[in-house]
Short mmCIF file of C-alpha atoms and ligand atoms in Angstrom, two decimals:
data_model
loop_
_atom_site.label_atom_id
_atom_site.label_comp_id
_atom_site.label_asym_id
_atom_site.label_seq_id
_atom_site.Cartn_x
_atom_site.Cartn_y
_atom_site.Cartn_z
CA MET A 1 -58.64 26.06 15.98
CA LEU A 2 -57.13 28.95 14.05
CA ILE A 3 -55.41 28.13 10.75
CA LYS A 4 -53.75 30.80 8.63
CA GLY A 5 -52.07 29.98 5.34
CA GLY A 6 -49.66 31.69 2.98
CA THR A 7 -47.99 30.60 -0.27
CA PHE A 8 -44.26 31.08 -0.85
CA GLY A 9 -41.19 30.12 -2.85
CA PRO A 10 -40.33 28.79 -6.30
CA VAL A 11 -43.06 26.12 -6.41
CA ALA A 12 -45.80 27.96 -4.47
CA THR A 13 -45.60 25.96 -1.26
CA ASN A 14 -48.18 26.51 1.47
CA THR A 15 -46.99 27.44 4.95
CA TYR A 16 -49.52 27.34 7.77
CA VAL A 17 -49.71 28.74 11.25
CA VAL A 18 -52.03 26.56 13.36
CA ALA A 19 -53.03 27.64 16.85
CA ASP A 20 -55.50 26.41 19.43
CA GLU A 21 -56.86 29.88 20.14
CA ARG A 22 -55.99 33.56 20.09
CA GLY A 23 -53.25 34.04 22.66
CA GLY A 24 -52.50 30.33 22.73
CA SER A 25 -49.92 27.94 21.32
CA ALA A 26 -49.07 27.55 17.66
CA LEU A 27 -47.33 25.22 15.24
CA ILE A 28 -45.48 26.46 12.17
CA ILE A 29 -46.24 23.98 9.40
CA ASP A 30 -43.84 23.61 6.43
CA PRO A 31 -41.79 26.84 6.56
CA ALA A 32 -41.37 27.52 2.83
CA ALA A 33 -38.77 29.74 1.13
CA GLY A 34 -39.46 33.37 2.04
CA SER A 35 -42.21 32.59 4.55
CA GLU A 36 -40.44 33.91 7.65
CA PRO A 37 -41.75 37.52 7.66
CA TRP A 38 -45.32 36.33 7.10
CA VAL A 39 -45.02 33.71 9.85
CA ARG A 40 -43.70 36.29 12.31
CA GLU A 41 -46.43 38.76 11.39
CA THR A 42 -49.12 36.07 11.69
CA LEU A 43 -47.89 34.85 15.09
CA ALA A 44 -47.90 38.47 16.31
CA ARG A 45 -51.33 39.23 14.85
CA LEU A 46 -52.87 36.15 16.49
CA GLU A 47 -50.92 36.85 19.69
CA VAL A 48 -49.83 33.21 19.74
CA THR A 49 -46.56 31.56 20.73
CA ALA A 50 -44.98 29.05 18.36
CA ILE A 51 -43.98 25.89 20.21
CA ALA A 52 -42.54 23.88 17.28
CA VAL A 53 -42.22 23.44 13.54
CA TRP A 54 -44.06 20.49 11.99
CA ASP A 55 -42.76 19.25 8.62
CA THR A 56 -45.39 17.29 6.70
CA HIS A 57 -42.50 15.66 4.80
CA GLY A 58 -38.85 16.30 4.04
CA HIS A 59 -38.93 17.86 0.58
CA TRP A 60 -36.76 20.93 0.25
CA ASP A 61 -39.55 23.40 -0.43
CA HIS A 62 -41.31 22.41 2.85
CA VAL A 63 -38.26 22.43 5.16
CA VAL A 64 -36.02 25.15 3.69
CA GLU A 65 -36.64 27.61 6.56
CA ASN A 66 -36.54 25.06 9.40
CA HIS A 67 -33.12 26.45 10.31
CA VAL A 68 -34.55 29.95 10.80
CA TRP A 69 -36.88 28.67 13.53
CA ALA A 70 -34.34 26.25 14.97
CA SER A 71 -31.97 29.17 15.51
CA ASP A 72 -34.81 30.88 17.40
CA GLY A 73 -34.79 27.82 19.69
CA LEU A 74 -37.89 26.09 18.29
CA PRO A 75 -37.81 22.29 18.02
CA ILE A 76 -38.33 20.71 14.61
CA TRP A 77 -40.82 17.84 14.59
CA SER A 78 -41.56 15.46 11.76
CA GLY A 79 -42.88 12.00 11.11
CA GLN A 80 -40.68 9.02 10.43
CA GLY A 81 -39.27 8.49 6.93
CA ASP A 82 -37.71 11.71 5.62
CA GLU A 83 -35.33 12.48 8.49
CA ASP A 84 -32.28 12.50 6.22
CA TRP A 85 -33.74 15.30 4.08
CA ILE A 86 -34.43 17.33 7.21
CA ARG A 87 -30.85 16.89 8.34
CA ALA A 88 -29.55 17.72 4.85
CA PRO A 89 -32.22 19.54 2.80
CA ALA A 90 -31.77 18.62 -0.85
CA PRO A 91 -33.33 20.60 -3.70
CA PHE A 92 -32.92 17.49 -5.84
CA ASN A 93 -34.85 18.81 -8.81
CA PRO A 94 -33.04 21.74 -10.51
CA ALA A 95 -35.90 22.03 -13.00
CA LEU A 96 -38.16 22.99 -10.10
CA PHE A 97 -35.83 24.74 -7.73
CA GLY A 98 -32.85 25.97 -9.75
CA ASN A 99 -29.56 25.69 -7.87
CA PRO A 100 -30.05 27.61 -4.61
CA PRO A 101 -27.23 27.97 -2.08
CA PRO A 102 -27.02 25.04 0.37
CA THR A 103 -29.76 25.00 3.00
CA PRO A 104 -28.60 24.43 6.59
CA GLY A 105 -29.97 21.18 7.95
CA THR A 106 -31.62 20.75 11.34
CA GLU A 107 -31.71 17.79 13.68
CA PRO A 108 -35.34 16.82 14.33
CA ALA A 109 -36.05 17.11 18.05
CA ARG A 110 -38.85 14.55 17.70
CA ILE A 111 -39.56 11.97 15.03
CA LEU A 112 -43.16 10.93 15.48
CA THR A 113 -44.88 7.68 14.55
CA GLU A 114 -48.52 6.63 14.39
CA ASP A 115 -48.27 5.81 18.10
CA ASP A 116 -47.78 9.51 18.82
CA ALA A 117 -50.16 12.43 18.59
CA LEU A 118 -49.17 15.85 17.31
CA GLU A 119 -50.16 18.20 20.11
CA CYS A 120 -50.35 21.96 20.37
CA GLY A 121 -52.01 23.55 23.38
CA SER A 122 -55.50 22.06 23.52
CA LEU A 123 -55.27 20.62 19.99
CA SER A 124 -54.48 17.01 19.30
CA PHE A 125 -53.87 15.57 15.84
CA ARG A 126 -53.90 11.90 14.97
CA LEU A 127 -51.02 11.02 12.65
CA LEU A 128 -51.37 8.86 9.54
CA HIS A 129 -48.26 7.71 7.73
CA THR A 130 -49.03 8.26 4.04
CA PRO A 131 -45.92 7.41 1.97
CA GLY A 132 -45.85 7.60 -1.81
CA HIS A 133 -44.95 11.18 -2.72
CA SER A 134 -42.01 10.69 -0.35
CA PRO A 135 -41.27 7.93 2.19
CA GLY A 136 -42.01 10.25 5.12
CA CYS A 137 -45.30 11.96 4.18
CA TRP A 138 -47.71 12.39 7.09
CA VAL A 139 -51.31 13.51 7.52
CA ALA A 140 -52.21 15.22 10.80
CA TYR A 141 -55.93 14.89 11.48
CA CYS A 142 -57.73 16.85 14.19
CA GLU A 143 -60.93 14.90 14.74
CA ALA A 144 -62.41 17.41 17.21
CA GLU A 145 -62.18 20.20 14.61
CA GLY A 146 -62.75 18.13 11.47
CA GLU A 147 -59.60 19.47 9.81
CA ALA A 148 -56.48 17.79 8.44
CA ILE A 149 -53.01 18.97 7.42
CA VAL A 150 -52.33 16.71 4.44
CA GLY A 151 -48.99 17.86 2.99
CA ASP A 152 -48.46 16.70 -0.60
CA LEU A 153 -50.68 13.62 -0.36
CA VAL A 154 -53.78 15.17 -1.85
CA PHE A 155 -54.61 18.62 -3.22
CA ALA A 156 -57.92 20.36 -3.92
CA GLN A 157 -57.69 19.09 -7.50
CA GLY A 158 -54.99 16.46 -7.70
CA VAL A 159 -52.45 14.39 -5.85
CA GLY A 160 -48.73 14.67 -5.06
CA ARG A 161 -46.20 13.73 -7.73
CA THR A 162 -44.67 10.28 -7.56
CA ASP A 163 -41.74 10.75 -9.94
CA PHE A 164 -39.22 12.05 -7.39
CA PRO A 165 -36.32 10.14 -5.79
CA GLY A 166 -37.88 8.00 -3.06
CA SER A 167 -41.41 8.26 -4.51
CA ASP A 168 -43.52 5.09 -4.70
CA PRO A 169 -46.63 5.20 -6.93
CA ALA A 170 -48.11 1.98 -5.49
CA ALA A 171 -47.67 3.23 -1.92
CA MET A 172 -49.32 6.50 -2.98
CA VAL A 173 -52.49 4.70 -4.10
CA GLN A 174 -52.56 2.79 -0.80
CA SER A 175 -52.08 5.98 1.19
CA LEU A 176 -54.85 7.79 -0.68
CA THR A 177 -57.21 4.82 -0.37
CA ARG A 178 -56.55 4.59 3.33
CA THR A 179 -57.00 8.31 3.94
CA PHE A 180 -60.32 8.43 2.08
CA ALA A 181 -61.49 5.37 4.02
CA GLU A 182 -60.41 6.53 7.47
CA LEU A 183 -61.20 10.26 7.46
CA PRO A 184 -64.75 11.63 7.15
CA GLY A 185 -65.55 13.17 3.75
CA GLU A 186 -66.50 16.48 5.36
CA THR A 187 -62.99 16.91 6.80
CA LEU A 188 -61.49 20.19 5.56
CA ILE A 189 -58.01 19.73 4.10
CA TYR A 190 -54.92 21.97 4.20
CA PRO A 191 -52.51 20.72 1.48
CA GLY A 192 -48.92 21.65 0.73
CA HIS A 193 -49.84 23.35 -2.54
CA GLY A 194 -52.92 25.04 -3.99
CA PRO A 195 -56.21 26.02 -2.36
CA TRP A 196 -57.06 24.92 1.17
CA GLY A 197 -60.26 24.53 3.15
CA VAL A 198 -62.01 22.25 0.64
CA SER A 199 -63.60 19.03 1.82
CA LEU A 200 -61.81 15.72 1.55
CA ALA A 201 -64.81 14.33 -0.36
CA GLU A 202 -64.46 17.07 -2.98
CA ALA A 203 -60.72 16.42 -3.28
CA GLU A 204 -61.35 12.68 -3.53
CA ARG A 205 -63.41 13.16 -6.70
CA PHE A 206 -60.34 14.59 -8.43
CA ALA A 207 -57.84 12.29 -6.76
CA ARG A 208 -59.70 9.22 -8.09
CA MET A 209 -58.65 10.24 -11.58
CA PHE A 210 -55.04 9.58 -10.59
CA MET A 211 -55.59 6.32 -8.74
ZN1 ZN B 1 -43.24 17.36 -1.64
#
């Protein structure tokens, strides 16, 4: 698996390009504000073809450039729970985002559940529904590669905020507990903010301070 990351926009959101191999198929994960040129350059450099956008959850900073890729003809995929924010992206926190012009919404082509796998070329990710930060937060875990796209569930040194509209602190603790129980500690994580490529076990040591 090839994973390339970049950090963009007003709250330093991570966008990833994930591909099965050079010349293969790719997913664009969480297209943040201003990420488009980097995504295009990365796809070209890896000689890969994007097949879809995967939104880890529906918060504005993670979905704001969905419409760019939708207008290129790419389908938008997400897990169940935050569909309304994908259809109508809402920068609901002016303290974080200011008052940007309205973001065009996109209709998700697929809304996945835990019965589905997220697939890209030869890669297959198991999906874990991990609500708390938002109702529709999802972890995509590739067991064969030992890597997981974790969105804003857990960071290298912290966890996602639970003071937003639709957040649920109790659900967050359950989601974290479940993720630490079900995924191996050596799994490398790719969060929505901050450093990536650290082990889940290392992140768990910090996350426990918030649980
Ligand atoms: Zn978020």
